[in-house]
PDB file of C-alpha atoms in Angstrom:
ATOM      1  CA  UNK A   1     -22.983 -25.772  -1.282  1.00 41.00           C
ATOM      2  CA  UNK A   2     -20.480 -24.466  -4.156  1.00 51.00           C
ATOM      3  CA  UNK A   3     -19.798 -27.362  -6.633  1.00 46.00           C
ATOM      4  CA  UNK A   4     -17.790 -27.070  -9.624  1.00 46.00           C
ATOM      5  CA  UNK A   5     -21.128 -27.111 -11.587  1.00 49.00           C
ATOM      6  CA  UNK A   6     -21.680 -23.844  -9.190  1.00 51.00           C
ATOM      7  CA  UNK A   7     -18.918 -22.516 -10.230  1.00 53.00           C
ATOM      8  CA  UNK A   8     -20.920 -21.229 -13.112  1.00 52.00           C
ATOM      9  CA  UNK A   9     -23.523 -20.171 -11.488  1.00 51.00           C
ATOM     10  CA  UNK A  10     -24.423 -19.159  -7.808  1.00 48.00           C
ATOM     11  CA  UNK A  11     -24.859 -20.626  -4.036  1.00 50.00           C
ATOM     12  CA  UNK A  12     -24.481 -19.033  -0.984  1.00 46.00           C
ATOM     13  CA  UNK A  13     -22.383 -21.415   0.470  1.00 54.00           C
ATOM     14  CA  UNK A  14     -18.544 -22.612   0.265  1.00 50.00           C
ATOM     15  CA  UNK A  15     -17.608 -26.396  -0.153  1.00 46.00           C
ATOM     16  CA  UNK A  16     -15.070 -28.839  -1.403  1.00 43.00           C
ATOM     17  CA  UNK A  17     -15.526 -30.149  -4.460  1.00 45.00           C
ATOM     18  CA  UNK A  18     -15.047 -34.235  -5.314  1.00 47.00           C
ATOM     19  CA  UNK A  19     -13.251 -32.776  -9.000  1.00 53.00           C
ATOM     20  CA  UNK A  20      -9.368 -33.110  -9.342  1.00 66.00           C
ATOM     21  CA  UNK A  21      -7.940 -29.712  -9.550  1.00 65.00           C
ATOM     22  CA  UNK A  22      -5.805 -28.213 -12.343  1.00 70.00           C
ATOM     23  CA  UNK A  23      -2.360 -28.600 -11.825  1.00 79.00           C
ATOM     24  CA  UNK A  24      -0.289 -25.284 -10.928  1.00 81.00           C
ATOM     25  CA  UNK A  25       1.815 -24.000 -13.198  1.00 90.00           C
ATOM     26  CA  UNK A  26       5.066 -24.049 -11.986  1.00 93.00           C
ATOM     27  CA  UNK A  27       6.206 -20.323 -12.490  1.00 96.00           C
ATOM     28  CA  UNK A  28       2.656 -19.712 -10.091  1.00 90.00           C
ATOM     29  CA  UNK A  29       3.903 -22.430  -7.599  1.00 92.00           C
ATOM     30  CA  UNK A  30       7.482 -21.033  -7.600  1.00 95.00           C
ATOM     31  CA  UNK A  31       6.182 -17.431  -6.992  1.00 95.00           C
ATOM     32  CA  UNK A  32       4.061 -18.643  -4.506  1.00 92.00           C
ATOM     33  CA  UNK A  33       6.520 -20.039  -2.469  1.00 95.00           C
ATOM     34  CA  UNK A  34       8.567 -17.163  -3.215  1.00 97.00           C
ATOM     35  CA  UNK A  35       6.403 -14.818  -1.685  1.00 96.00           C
ATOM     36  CA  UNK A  36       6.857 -16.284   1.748  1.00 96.00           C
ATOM     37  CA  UNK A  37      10.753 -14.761   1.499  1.00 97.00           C
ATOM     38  CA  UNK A  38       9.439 -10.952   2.878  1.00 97.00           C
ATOM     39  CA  UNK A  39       7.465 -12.557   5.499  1.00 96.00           C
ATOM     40  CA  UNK A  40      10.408 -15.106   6.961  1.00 97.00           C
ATOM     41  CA  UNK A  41      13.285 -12.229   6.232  1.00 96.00           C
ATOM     42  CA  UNK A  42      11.218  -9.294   7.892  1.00 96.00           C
ATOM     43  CA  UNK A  43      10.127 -11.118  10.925  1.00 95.00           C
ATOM     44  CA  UNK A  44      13.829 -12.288  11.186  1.00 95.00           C
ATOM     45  CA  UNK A  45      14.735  -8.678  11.249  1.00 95.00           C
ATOM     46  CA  UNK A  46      11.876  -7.760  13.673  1.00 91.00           C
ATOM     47  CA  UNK A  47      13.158 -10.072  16.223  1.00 92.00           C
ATOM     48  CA  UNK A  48      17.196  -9.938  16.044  1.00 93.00           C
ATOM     49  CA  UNK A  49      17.473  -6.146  15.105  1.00 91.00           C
ATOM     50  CA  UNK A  50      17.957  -3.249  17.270  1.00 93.00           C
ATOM     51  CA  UNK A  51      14.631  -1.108  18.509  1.00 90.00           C
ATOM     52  CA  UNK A  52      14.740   1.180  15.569  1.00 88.00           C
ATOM     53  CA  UNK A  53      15.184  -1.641  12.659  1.00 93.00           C
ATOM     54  CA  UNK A  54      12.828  -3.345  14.765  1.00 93.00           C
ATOM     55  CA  UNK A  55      10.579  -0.604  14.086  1.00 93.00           C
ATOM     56  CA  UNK A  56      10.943  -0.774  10.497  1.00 95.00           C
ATOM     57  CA  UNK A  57      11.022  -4.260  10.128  1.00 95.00           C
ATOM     58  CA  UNK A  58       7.313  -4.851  11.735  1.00 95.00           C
ATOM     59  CA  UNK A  59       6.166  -2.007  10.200  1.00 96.00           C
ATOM     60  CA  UNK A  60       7.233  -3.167   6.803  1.00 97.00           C
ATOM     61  CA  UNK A  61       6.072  -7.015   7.402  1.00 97.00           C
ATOM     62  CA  UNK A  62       2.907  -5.743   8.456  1.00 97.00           C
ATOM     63  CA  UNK A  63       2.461  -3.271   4.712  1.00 97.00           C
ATOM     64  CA  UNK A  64       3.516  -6.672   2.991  1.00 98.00           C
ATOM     65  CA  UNK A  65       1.067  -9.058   4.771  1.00 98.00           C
ATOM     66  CA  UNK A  66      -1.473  -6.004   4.102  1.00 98.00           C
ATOM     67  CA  UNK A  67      -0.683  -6.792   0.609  1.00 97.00           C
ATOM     68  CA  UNK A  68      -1.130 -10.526   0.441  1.00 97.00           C
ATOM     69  CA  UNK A  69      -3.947 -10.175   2.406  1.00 97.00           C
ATOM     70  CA  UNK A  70      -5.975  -8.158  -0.065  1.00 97.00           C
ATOM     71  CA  UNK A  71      -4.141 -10.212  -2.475  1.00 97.00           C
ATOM     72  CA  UNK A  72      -5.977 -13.197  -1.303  1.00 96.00           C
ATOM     73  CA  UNK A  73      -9.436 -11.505  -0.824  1.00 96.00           C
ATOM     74  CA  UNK A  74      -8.997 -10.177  -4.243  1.00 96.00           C
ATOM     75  CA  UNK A  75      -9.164 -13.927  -6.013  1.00 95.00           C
ATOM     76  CA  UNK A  76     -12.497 -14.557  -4.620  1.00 96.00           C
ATOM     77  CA  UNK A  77     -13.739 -11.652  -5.901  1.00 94.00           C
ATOM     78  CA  UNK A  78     -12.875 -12.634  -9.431  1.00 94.00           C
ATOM     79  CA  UNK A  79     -13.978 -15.544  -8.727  1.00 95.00           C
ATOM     80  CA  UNK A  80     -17.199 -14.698  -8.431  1.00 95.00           C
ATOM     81  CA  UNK A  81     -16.984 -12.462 -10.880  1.00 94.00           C
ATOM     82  CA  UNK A  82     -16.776 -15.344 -13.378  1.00 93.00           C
ATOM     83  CA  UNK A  83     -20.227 -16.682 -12.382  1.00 93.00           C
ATOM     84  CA  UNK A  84     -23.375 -15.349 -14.178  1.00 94.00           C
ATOM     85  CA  UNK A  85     -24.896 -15.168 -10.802  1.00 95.00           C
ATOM     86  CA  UNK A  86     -22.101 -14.235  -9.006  1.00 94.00           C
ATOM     87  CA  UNK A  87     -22.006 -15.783  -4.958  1.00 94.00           C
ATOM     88  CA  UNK A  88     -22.518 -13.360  -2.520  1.00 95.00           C
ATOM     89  CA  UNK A  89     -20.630 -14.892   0.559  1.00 95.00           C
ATOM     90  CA  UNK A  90     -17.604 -15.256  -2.706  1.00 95.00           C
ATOM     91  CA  UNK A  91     -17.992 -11.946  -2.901  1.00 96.00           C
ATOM     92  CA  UNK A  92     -18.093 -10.457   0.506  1.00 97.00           C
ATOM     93  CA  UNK A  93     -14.996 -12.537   1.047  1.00 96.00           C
ATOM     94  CA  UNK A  94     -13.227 -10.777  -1.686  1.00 96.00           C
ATOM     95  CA  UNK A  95     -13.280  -7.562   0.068  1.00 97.00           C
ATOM     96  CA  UNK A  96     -13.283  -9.094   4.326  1.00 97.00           C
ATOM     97  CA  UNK A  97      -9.654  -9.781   4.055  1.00 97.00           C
ATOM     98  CA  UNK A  98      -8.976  -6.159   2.671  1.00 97.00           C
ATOM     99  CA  UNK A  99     -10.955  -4.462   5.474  1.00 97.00           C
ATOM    100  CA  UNK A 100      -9.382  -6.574   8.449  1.00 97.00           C
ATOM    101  CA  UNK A 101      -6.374  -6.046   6.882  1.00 97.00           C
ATOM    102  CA  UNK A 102      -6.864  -1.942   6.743  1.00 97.00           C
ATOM    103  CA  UNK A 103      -8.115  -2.170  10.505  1.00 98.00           C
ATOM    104  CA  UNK A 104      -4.656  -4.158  11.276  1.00 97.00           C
ATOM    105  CA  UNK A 105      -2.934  -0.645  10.506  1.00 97.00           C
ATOM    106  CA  UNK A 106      -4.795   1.372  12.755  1.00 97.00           C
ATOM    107  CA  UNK A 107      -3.630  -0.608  16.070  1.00 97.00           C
ATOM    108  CA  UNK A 108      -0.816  -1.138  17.866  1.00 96.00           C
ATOM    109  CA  UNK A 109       1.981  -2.762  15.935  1.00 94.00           C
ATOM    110  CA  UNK A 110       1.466  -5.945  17.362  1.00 93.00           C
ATOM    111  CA  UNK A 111      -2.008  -6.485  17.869  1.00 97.00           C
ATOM    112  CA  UNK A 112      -2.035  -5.558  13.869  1.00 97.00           C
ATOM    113  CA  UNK A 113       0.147  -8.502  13.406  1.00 95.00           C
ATOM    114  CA  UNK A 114      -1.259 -10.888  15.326  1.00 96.00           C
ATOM    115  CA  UNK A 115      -4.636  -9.807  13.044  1.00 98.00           C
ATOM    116  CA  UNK A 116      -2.970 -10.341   9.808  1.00 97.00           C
ATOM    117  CA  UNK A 117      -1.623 -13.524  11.163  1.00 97.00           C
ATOM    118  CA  UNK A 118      -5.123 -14.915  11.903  1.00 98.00           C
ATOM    119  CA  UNK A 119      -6.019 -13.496   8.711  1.00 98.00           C
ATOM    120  CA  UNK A 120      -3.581 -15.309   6.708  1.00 97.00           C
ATOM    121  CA  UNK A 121      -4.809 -18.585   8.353  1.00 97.00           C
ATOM    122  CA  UNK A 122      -8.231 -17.856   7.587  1.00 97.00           C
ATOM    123  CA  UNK A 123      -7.402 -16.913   4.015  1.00 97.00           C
ATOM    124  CA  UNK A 124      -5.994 -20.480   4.085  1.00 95.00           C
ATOM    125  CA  UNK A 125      -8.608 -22.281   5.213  1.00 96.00           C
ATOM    126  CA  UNK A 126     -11.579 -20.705   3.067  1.00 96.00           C
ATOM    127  CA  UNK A 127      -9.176 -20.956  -0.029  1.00 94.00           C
ATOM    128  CA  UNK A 128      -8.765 -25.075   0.692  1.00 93.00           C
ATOM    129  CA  UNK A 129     -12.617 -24.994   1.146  1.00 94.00           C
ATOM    130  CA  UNK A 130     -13.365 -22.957  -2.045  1.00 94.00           C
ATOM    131  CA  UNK A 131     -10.853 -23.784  -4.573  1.00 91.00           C
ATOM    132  CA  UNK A 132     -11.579 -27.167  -4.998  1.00 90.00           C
ATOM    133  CA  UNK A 133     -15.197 -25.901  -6.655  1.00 89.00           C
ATOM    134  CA  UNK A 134     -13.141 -23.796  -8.970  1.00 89.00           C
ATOM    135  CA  UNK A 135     -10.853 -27.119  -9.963  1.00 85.00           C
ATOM    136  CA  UNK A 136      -8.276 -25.005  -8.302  1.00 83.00           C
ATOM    137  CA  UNK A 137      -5.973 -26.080  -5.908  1.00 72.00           C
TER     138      UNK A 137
END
């Protein structure tokens, strides 16, 4: 299991850590929370707007959660990265996201956002599993 004395080194495994985490900054907690403003504002728009904003409006909350997606991948992936024996499963999570996330273009508009939707969840969980070993929160 990844402990925060793993996160210098390597494990195959993911796994909360007993350590207290570092606090987050407050411009990084701010723009977090920011960042949910495209995804409540666009699906707004997908649901109230007329068939051709509707359009636009999945298609565009569907680029952004793309975005995050990868976004979220991509922080494993440097996490690892850090390591002088960097975790594999750390690192094939750092480029899943980005790949489900690709495939969630390729189908119909709302099968791809009921993908990134799952996604984003699943992001979620494996970032409360993993962070933890990182002193993250």
């Amino acid at each position: 299991m990844l402990s925060s004395s793993d996160a210098e080194s390597s494990d195959d495994s993911f796994s909360n850590s007993s350590s207290s985490a570092a606090p987050l900054p407050p411009l990084a907690q701010w723009l977090g929370y920011a960042g949910l403003i495209p995804f409540i504002a666009l699906a707004a728009i997908a649901v109230r707007a007329n068939p051709a904003e509707q359009s636009l409006a999945t298609f565009a909350l569907r680029a952004y959660a793309v975005t995050i997606v990868s976004f979220l991948g991509a922080i494993h992936w440097g996490l690892a990265m850090r390591q002088v024996h960097p975790n594999k499963l750390l690192l094939w999570w750092g480029v899943a996201p980005s790949l489900v996330a690709w495939m969630s273009m390729l189908v119909e508009p709302m099968a791809g956002c009921f993908m990134l939707a799952a996604t984003l969840w699943l992001c979620f969980l494996v970032d409360r599993r993993v962070y933890p070993a990182f002193r993250l929160q």
